[in-house]
Amino acid sequence: GQQVMQIPQYQHVQEGEDFTTYCNSSTTLSNIQWYKQRPGGHPVFLIQLVKSGEVKKQKRLTFQFGEAKKNSSLHITATQTTDVGTYFCAGHQGNLIFGKGTKLSVKP
Amino acid sequence: DTAVSQTPKYLVTQMGNDKSIKCEQNLGHDTMYWYKQDSKKFLKIMFSYNNKELIINETVPNRFSPKSPDKAHLNLHINSLELGDSAVYFCASSLRTDFTGELFFGEGSRLTVL
């Protein structure tokens, strides 16, 4: 069935280090969305990428959509303890398919 | 004001019981969803409704029945609860039907079946 693969499953970093999570799809996506879920919370929308090769920035977060629209990444520069949570990508293939998420923990 | 609200937030019940979770959104969105998040945090869509009509029904047991009395409400009724139904259920809404806009999630309803 339709799948969006996301890696890594877990990432432990020291505060101030960078963090990247990657999403891959075997089929071309119409768009890709990113969500953040804090521990005990609900997913909150971060951004949507639509165009091939698109790059968007939100402060320390950089989002990329691959040229073939089959992969995407989220990069956080100089992580802070407030970045803790699970980051999900969600690819649009007629339906919105969520990746399994990357759980980020940040050690102060 | 909470944009998407779900009740109850926690639900503990015995196997075999029937339970309902209610969801309301005050965003004026036409489309509402139910997602299930299991213990491994995997988010899987269950149902999608557009203006009270079912548009997505993933492979969910027919013990799960969504009901949308109006476009601002989408309730989830579960019959004959099983241990495997334990999960967090999220309601969500979006302005568009075609998944090209953001989803607004409720705070979730944690269901524990004993």
PDB file of C-alpha atoms in Angstrom:
ATOM      1  CA  GLY A   1       0.000   0.000   0.000  1.00  0.00           C
ATOM      2  CA  GLN A   2       0.912   3.652   0.039  1.00  0.00           C
ATOM      3  CA  GLN A   3       3.788   4.431   2.371  1.00  0.00           C
ATOM      4  CA  VAL A   4       5.873   7.351   3.434  1.00  0.00           C
ATOM      5  CA  MET A   5       9.088   6.215   5.082  1.00  0.00           C
ATOM      6  CA  GLN A   6      10.665   8.450   7.691  1.00  0.00           C
ATOM      7  CA  ILE A   7      14.078   8.114   9.323  1.00  0.00           C
ATOM      8  CA  PRO A   8      15.538   8.061  11.859  1.00  0.00           C
ATOM      9  CA  GLN A   9      12.945   6.766  14.278  1.00  0.00           C
ATOM     10  CA  TYR A  10      14.752   8.365  17.225  1.00  0.00           C
ATOM     11  CA  GLN A  11      17.413  11.037  17.551  1.00  0.00           C
ATOM     12  CA  HIS A  12      19.123  12.113  20.746  1.00  0.00           C
ATOM     13  CA  VAL A  13      21.162  15.303  20.525  1.00  0.00           C
ATOM     14  CA  GLN A  14      23.003  17.638  22.831  1.00  0.00           C
ATOM     15  CA  GLU A  15      21.495  21.093  23.009  1.00  0.00           C
ATOM     16  CA  GLY A  16      23.105  23.219  20.328  1.00  0.00           C
ATOM     17  CA  GLU A  17      23.644  20.347  17.902  1.00  0.00           C
ATOM     18  CA  ASP A  18      21.831  20.140  14.599  1.00  0.00           C
ATOM     19  CA  PHE A  19      19.082  17.641  13.766  1.00  0.00           C
ATOM     20  CA  THR A  20      17.698  16.311  10.505  1.00  0.00           C
ATOM     21  CA  THR A  21      14.808  13.979   9.718  1.00  0.00           C
ATOM     22  CA  TYR A  22      14.145  12.533   6.271  1.00  0.00           C
ATOM     23  CA  CYS A  23      11.051  11.352   4.442  1.00  0.00           C
ATOM     24  CA  ASN A  24      10.896   9.186   1.354  1.00  0.00           C
ATOM     25  CA  SER A  25       8.070   8.042  -0.855  1.00  0.00           C
ATOM     26  CA  SER A  26       8.164   5.488  -3.667  1.00  0.00           C
ATOM     27  CA  THR A  27       5.662   7.574  -5.616  1.00  0.00           C
ATOM     28  CA  THR A  28       5.538  11.246  -6.524  1.00  0.00           C
ATOM     29  CA  LEU A  29       3.795  13.392  -3.961  1.00  0.00           C
ATOM     30  CA  SER A  30       1.476  16.291  -4.727  1.00  0.00           C
ATOM     31  CA  ASN A  31       2.665  18.021  -1.607  1.00  0.00           C
ATOM     32  CA  ILE A  32       4.262  17.238   1.716  1.00  0.00           C
ATOM     33  CA  GLN A  33       3.353  18.596   5.119  1.00  0.00           C
ATOM     34  CA  TRP A  34       5.314  18.601   8.361  1.00  0.00           C
ATOM     35  CA  TYR A  35       3.855  18.401  11.851  1.00  0.00           C
ATOM     36  CA  LYS A  36       5.295  18.546  15.346  1.00  0.00           C
ATOM     37  CA  GLN A  37       3.814  16.665  18.288  1.00  0.00           C
ATOM     38  CA  ARG A  38       5.069  17.580  21.738  1.00  0.00           C
ATOM     39  CA  PRO A  39       5.086  14.802  24.371  1.00  0.00           C
ATOM     40  CA  GLY A  40       1.505  14.235  25.492  1.00  0.00           C
ATOM     41  CA  GLY A  41       0.242  16.699  22.894  1.00  0.00           C
ATOM     42  CA  HIS A  42      -1.382  16.658  19.509  1.00  0.00           C
ATOM     43  CA  PRO A  43       0.171  17.129  16.062  1.00  0.00           C
ATOM     44  CA  VAL A  44       0.563  20.768  15.106  1.00  0.00           C
ATOM     45  CA  PHE A  45       1.059  21.857  11.513  1.00  0.00           C
ATOM     46  CA  LEU A  46       4.449  23.390  10.715  1.00  0.00           C
ATOM     47  CA  ILE A  47       4.563  23.838   6.948  1.00  0.00           C
ATOM     48  CA  GLN A  48       3.511  22.584   3.537  1.00  0.00           C
ATOM     49  CA  LEU A  49       5.789  22.205   0.528  1.00  0.00           C
ATOM     50  CA  VAL A  50       4.298  21.995  -2.940  1.00  0.00           C
ATOM     51  CA  LYS A  51       6.896  22.814  -5.585  1.00  0.00           C
ATOM     52  CA  SER A  52       9.725  20.627  -6.805  1.00  0.00           C
ATOM     53  CA  GLY A  53      12.994  21.618  -5.105  1.00  0.00           C
ATOM     54  CA  GLU A  54      11.215  24.003  -2.744  1.00  0.00           C
ATOM     55  CA  VAL A  55      13.074  25.208   0.344  1.00  0.00           C
ATOM     56  CA  LYS A  56      11.356  27.050   3.157  1.00  0.00           C
ATOM     57  CA  LYS A  57      12.734  28.376   6.408  1.00  0.00           C
ATOM     58  CA  GLN A  58      11.129  29.096   9.745  1.00  0.00           C
ATOM     59  CA  LYS A  59      13.741  30.574  12.071  1.00  0.00           C
ATOM     60  CA  ARG A  60      16.040  27.618  12.879  1.00  0.00           C
ATOM     61  CA  LEU A  61      13.977  25.117  10.843  1.00  0.00           C
ATOM     62  CA  THR A  62      14.695  24.459   7.171  1.00  0.00           C
ATOM     63  CA  PHE A  63      12.349  22.343   5.074  1.00  0.00           C
ATOM     64  CA  GLN A  64      13.206  20.908   1.663  1.00  0.00           C
ATOM     65  CA  PHE A  65      11.174  19.128  -0.999  1.00  0.00           C
ATOM     66  CA  GLY A  66      13.157  17.021  -3.443  1.00  0.00           C
ATOM     67  CA  GLU A  67      13.367  17.723  -7.152  1.00  0.00           C
ATOM     68  CA  ALA A  68      11.429  14.555  -7.952  1.00  0.00           C
ATOM     69  CA  LYS A  69       8.881  15.346  -5.226  1.00  0.00           C
ATOM     70  CA  LYS A  70       9.521  11.974  -3.628  1.00  0.00           C
ATOM     71  CA  ASN A  71      11.560  13.039  -0.636  1.00  0.00           C
ATOM     72  CA  SER A  72      11.708  15.779   1.932  1.00  0.00           C
ATOM     73  CA  SER A  73      13.758  16.792   4.915  1.00  0.00           C
ATOM     74  CA  LEU A  74      13.477  18.932   8.010  1.00  0.00           C
ATOM     75  CA  HIS A  75      16.664  20.363   9.454  1.00  0.00           C
ATOM     76  CA  ILE A  76      16.890  22.120  12.800  1.00  0.00           C
ATOM     77  CA  THR A  77      19.969  24.226  13.461  1.00  0.00           C
ATOM     78  CA  ALA A  78      21.300  24.538  17.004  1.00  0.00           C
ATOM     79  CA  THR A  79      18.581  22.562  18.754  1.00  0.00           C
ATOM     80  CA  GLN A  80      16.997  23.849  21.932  1.00  0.00           C
ATOM     81  CA  THR A  81      15.119  21.956  24.638  1.00  0.00           C
ATOM     82  CA  THR A  82      11.890  23.429  23.278  1.00  0.00           C
ATOM     83  CA  ASP A  83      12.436  21.449  20.063  1.00  0.00           C
ATOM     84  CA  VAL A  84      11.717  18.188  21.893  1.00  0.00           C
ATOM     85  CA  GLY A  85       8.907  16.169  20.341  1.00  0.00           C
ATOM     86  CA  THR A  86       8.037  13.913  17.447  1.00  0.00           C
ATOM     87  CA  TYR A  87       8.247  15.326  13.939  1.00  0.00           C
ATOM     88  CA  PHE A  88       5.989  13.826  11.305  1.00  0.00           C
ATOM     89  CA  CYS A  89       6.001  14.247   7.592  1.00  0.00           C
ATOM     90  CA  ALA A  90       2.754  13.627   5.728  1.00  0.00           C
ATOM     91  CA  GLY A  91       2.726  13.048   2.002  1.00  0.00           C
ATOM     92  CA  HIS A  92      -0.229  13.694  -0.225  1.00  0.00           C
ATOM     93  CA  GLN A  93      -0.963  10.753  -2.526  1.00  0.00           C
ATOM     94  CA  GLY A  94      -4.671  11.254  -2.998  1.00  0.00           C
ATOM     95  CA  ASN A  95      -4.876  10.722   0.712  1.00  0.00           C
ATOM     96  CA  LEU A  96      -2.569  12.186   3.372  1.00  0.00           C
ATOM     97  CA  ILE A  97      -0.137   9.482   4.490  1.00  0.00           C
ATOM     98  CA  PHE A  98       1.843  10.117   7.650  1.00  0.00           C
ATOM     99  CA  GLY A  99       5.368   8.884   8.176  1.00  0.00           C
ATOM    100  CA  LYS A 100       6.066   7.091  11.449  1.00  0.00           C
ATOM    101  CA  GLY A 101       7.744  10.155  12.892  1.00  0.00           C
ATOM    102  CA  THR A 102      11.144  10.983  14.321  1.00  0.00           C
ATOM    103  CA  LYS A 103      11.255  11.417  18.056  1.00  0.00           C
ATOM    104  CA  LEU A 104      13.745  14.097  19.018  1.00  0.00           C
ATOM    105  CA  SER A 105      15.168  14.370  22.504  1.00  0.00           C
ATOM    106  CA  VAL A 106      17.503  17.209  23.450  1.00  0.00           C
ATOM    107  CA  LYS A 107      19.907  16.975  26.352  1.00  0.00           C
ATOM    108  CA  PRO A 108      20.559  20.329  28.038  1.00  0.00           C
TER     109      PRO A 108
ATOM    110  CA  ASP B   1     -11.502  29.113  22.216  1.00  0.00           C
ATOM    111  CA  THR B   2     -10.360  25.645  21.291  1.00  0.00           C
ATOM    112  CA  ALA B   3     -10.578  25.198  17.518  1.00  0.00           C
ATOM    113  CA  VAL B   4     -11.082  21.427  17.551  1.00  0.00           C
ATOM    114  CA  SER B   5     -12.345  19.957  20.793  1.00  0.00           C
ATOM    115  CA  GLN B   6     -12.786  16.319  21.729  1.00  0.00           C
ATOM    116  CA  THR B   7     -14.463  14.675  24.670  1.00  0.00           C
ATOM    117  CA  PRO B   8     -13.655  12.764  26.691  1.00  0.00           C
ATOM    118  CA  LYS B   9      -9.923  13.252  26.946  1.00  0.00           C
ATOM    119  CA  TYR B  10      -9.481   9.934  28.734  1.00  0.00           C
ATOM    120  CA  LEU B  11     -11.648   6.840  28.545  1.00  0.00           C
ATOM    121  CA  VAL B  12     -11.034   3.594  30.425  1.00  0.00           C
ATOM    122  CA  THR B  13     -13.451   0.763  29.770  1.00  0.00           C
ATOM    123  CA  GLN B  14     -13.853  -2.982  29.709  1.00  0.00           C
ATOM    124  CA  MET B  15     -13.652  -5.227  26.682  1.00  0.00           C
ATOM    125  CA  GLY B  16     -16.992  -5.705  25.005  1.00  0.00           C
ATOM    126  CA  ASN B  17     -18.381  -2.309  25.977  1.00  0.00           C
ATOM    127  CA  ASP B  18     -19.618   0.341  23.553  1.00  0.00           C
ATOM    128  CA  LYS B  19     -18.247   3.872  23.795  1.00  0.00           C
ATOM    129  CA  SER B  20     -18.387   7.172  21.915  1.00  0.00           C
ATOM    130  CA  ILE B  21     -15.974  10.036  21.428  1.00  0.00           C
ATOM    131  CA  LYS B  22     -17.300  13.423  20.407  1.00  0.00           C
ATOM    132  CA  CYS B  23     -15.608  16.050  18.292  1.00  0.00           C
ATOM    133  CA  GLU B  24     -16.549  19.605  17.446  1.00  0.00           C
ATOM    134  CA  GLN B  25     -14.752  22.238  15.403  1.00  0.00           C
ATOM    135  CA  ASN B  26     -15.521  25.961  15.400  1.00  0.00           C
ATOM    136  CA  LEU B  27     -13.344  26.826  12.418  1.00  0.00           C
ATOM    137  CA  GLY B  28     -16.085  26.626   9.818  1.00  0.00           C
ATOM    138  CA  HIS B  29     -14.209  23.855   8.017  1.00  0.00           C
ATOM    139  CA  ASP B  30     -16.022  21.532   5.667  1.00  0.00           C
ATOM    140  CA  THR B  31     -13.875  18.452   6.246  1.00  0.00           C
ATOM    141  CA  MET B  32     -13.330  16.446   9.415  1.00  0.00           C
ATOM    142  CA  TYR B  33     -11.284  13.348  10.153  1.00  0.00           C
ATOM    143  CA  TRP B  34     -10.618  10.669  12.690  1.00  0.00           C
ATOM    144  CA  TYR B  35      -7.044   9.430  13.129  1.00  0.00           C
ATOM    145  CA  LYS B  36      -5.797   6.621  15.342  1.00  0.00           C
ATOM    146  CA  GLN B  37      -2.375   6.865  16.974  1.00  0.00           C
ATOM    147  CA  ASP B  38      -1.096   3.589  18.377  1.00  0.00           C
ATOM    148  CA  SER B  39       1.474   3.020  21.093  1.00  0.00           C
ATOM    149  CA  LYS B  40       4.279   3.393  18.562  1.00  0.00           C
ATOM    150  CA  LYS B  41       2.959   6.856  17.649  1.00  0.00           C
ATOM    151  CA  PHE B  42       1.900   5.780  14.167  1.00  0.00           C
ATOM    152  CA  LEU B  43      -0.868   8.107  12.881  1.00  0.00           C
ATOM    153  CA  LYS B  44      -3.368   6.362  10.644  1.00  0.00           C
ATOM    154  CA  ILE B  45      -6.437   7.881   9.078  1.00  0.00           C
ATOM    155  CA  MET B  46      -9.691   6.114   9.818  1.00  0.00           C
ATOM    156  CA  PHE B  47     -12.413   8.285   8.327  1.00  0.00           C
ATOM    157  CA  SER B  48     -12.889  11.536   6.515  1.00  0.00           C
ATOM    158  CA  TYR B  49     -16.143  13.450   6.198  1.00  0.00           C
ATOM    159  CA  ASN B  50     -16.868  16.371   3.930  1.00  0.00           C
ATOM    160  CA  ASN B  51     -19.900  18.407   4.857  1.00  0.00           C
ATOM    161  CA  LYS B  52     -21.534  15.466   6.628  1.00  0.00           C
ATOM    162  CA  GLU B  53     -20.753  12.953   3.881  1.00  0.00           C
ATOM    163  CA  LEU B  54     -18.263  10.112   4.245  1.00  0.00           C
ATOM    164  CA  ILE B  55     -15.441  10.442   1.720  1.00  0.00           C
ATOM    165  CA  ILE B  56     -12.747   8.187   3.168  1.00  0.00           C
ATOM    166  CA  ASN B  57     -13.233   4.958   5.019  1.00  0.00           C
ATOM    167  CA  GLU B  58      -9.955   3.170   5.479  1.00  0.00           C
ATOM    168  CA  THR B  59      -9.787  -0.488   6.425  1.00  0.00           C
ATOM    169  CA  VAL B  60     -11.378  -0.015   9.793  1.00  0.00           C
ATOM    170  CA  PRO B  61     -13.525  -2.729  11.452  1.00  0.00           C
ATOM    171  CA  ASN B  62     -17.215  -2.036  11.114  1.00  0.00           C
ATOM    172  CA  ARG B  63     -17.372  -1.867  14.908  1.00  0.00           C
ATOM    173  CA  PHE B  64     -16.263   1.736  14.339  1.00  0.00           C
ATOM    174  CA  SER B  65     -19.030   3.982  13.104  1.00  0.00           C
ATOM    175  CA  PRO B  66     -18.593   7.706  12.549  1.00  0.00           C
ATOM    176  CA  LYS B  67     -21.564  10.001  12.709  1.00  0.00           C
ATOM    177  CA  SER B  68     -21.725  13.583  11.526  1.00  0.00           C
ATOM    178  CA  PRO B  69     -24.925  15.362  12.611  1.00  0.00           C
ATOM    179  CA  ASP B  70     -23.685  18.587  11.006  1.00  0.00           C
ATOM    180  CA  LYS B  71     -20.468  19.784   9.437  1.00  0.00           C
ATOM    181  CA  ALA B  72     -19.108  21.067  12.747  1.00  0.00           C
ATOM    182  CA  HIS B  73     -19.386  17.705  14.494  1.00  0.00           C
ATOM    183  CA  LEU B  74     -17.941  14.271  13.841  1.00  0.00           C
ATOM    184  CA  ASN B  75     -18.466  11.674  16.524  1.00  0.00           C
ATOM    185  CA  LEU B  76     -16.927   8.225  16.699  1.00  0.00           C
ATOM    186  CA  HIS B  77     -18.861   5.292  18.120  1.00  0.00           C
ATOM    187  CA  ILE B  78     -17.102   2.026  18.849  1.00  0.00           C
ATOM    188  CA  ASN B  79     -18.998  -1.201  19.507  1.00  0.00           C
ATOM    189  CA  SER B  80     -17.728  -4.309  21.262  1.00  0.00           C
ATOM    190  CA  LEU B  81     -14.405  -2.792  22.278  1.00  0.00           C
ATOM    191  CA  GLU B  82     -11.297  -4.965  21.992  1.00  0.00           C
ATOM    192  CA  LEU B  83      -7.893  -4.719  23.655  1.00  0.00           C
ATOM    193  CA  GLY B  84      -6.348  -3.672  20.334  1.00  0.00           C
ATOM    194  CA  ASP B  85      -8.581  -0.611  20.206  1.00  0.00           C
ATOM    195  CA  SER B  86      -6.500   0.982  22.961  1.00  0.00           C
ATOM    196  CA  ALA B  87      -4.923   4.050  21.395  1.00  0.00           C
ATOM    197  CA  VAL B  88      -5.171   7.801  21.203  1.00  0.00           C
ATOM    198  CA  TYR B  89      -7.880   8.933  18.801  1.00  0.00           C
ATOM    199  CA  PHE B  90      -7.451  12.339  17.200  1.00  0.00           C
ATOM    200  CA  CYS B  91     -10.140  14.316  15.512  1.00  0.00           C
ATOM    201  CA  ALA B  92      -8.992  16.847  12.923  1.00  0.00           C
ATOM    202  CA  SER B  93     -10.478  19.313  10.493  1.00  0.00           C
ATOM    203  CA  SER B  94      -9.342  21.103   7.372  1.00  0.00           C
ATOM    204  CA  LEU B  95     -10.683  23.813   5.146  1.00  0.00           C
ATOM    205  CA  ARG B  96     -10.187  21.794   1.978  1.00  0.00           C
ATOM    206  CA  THR B  97     -11.255  18.304   1.026  1.00  0.00           C
ATOM    207  CA  ASP B  98      -8.229  17.377  -1.044  1.00  0.00           C
ATOM    208  CA  PHE B  99      -5.539  17.289   1.675  1.00  0.00           C
ATOM    209  CA  THR B 100      -3.820  20.333   0.224  1.00  0.00           C
ATOM    210  CA  GLY B 101      -4.230  22.371   3.356  1.00  0.00           C
ATOM    211  CA  GLU B 102      -3.214  21.978   6.948  1.00  0.00           C
ATOM    212  CA  LEU B 103      -4.981  19.728   9.384  1.00  0.00           C
ATOM    213  CA  PHE B 104      -6.050  21.133  12.726  1.00  0.00           C
ATOM    214  CA  PHE B 105      -5.983  18.386  15.333  1.00  0.00           C
ATOM    215  CA  GLY B 106      -7.917  18.113  18.557  1.00  0.00           C
ATOM    216  CA  GLU B 107      -6.096  17.305  21.757  1.00  0.00           C
ATOM    217  CA  GLY B 108      -6.831  13.602  21.455  1.00  0.00           C
ATOM    218  CA  SER B 109      -8.864  11.054  23.385  1.00  0.00           C
ATOM    219  CA  ARG B 110      -6.859   8.323  25.049  1.00  0.00           C
ATOM    220  CA  LEU B 111      -8.849   5.097  25.062  1.00  0.00           C
ATOM    221  CA  THR B 112      -7.745   2.238  27.303  1.00  0.00           C
ATOM    222  CA  VAL B 113      -9.535  -1.081  26.989  1.00  0.00           C
ATOM    223  CA  LEU B 114      -9.037  -3.488  29.898  1.00  0.00           C
TER     224      LEU B 114
END
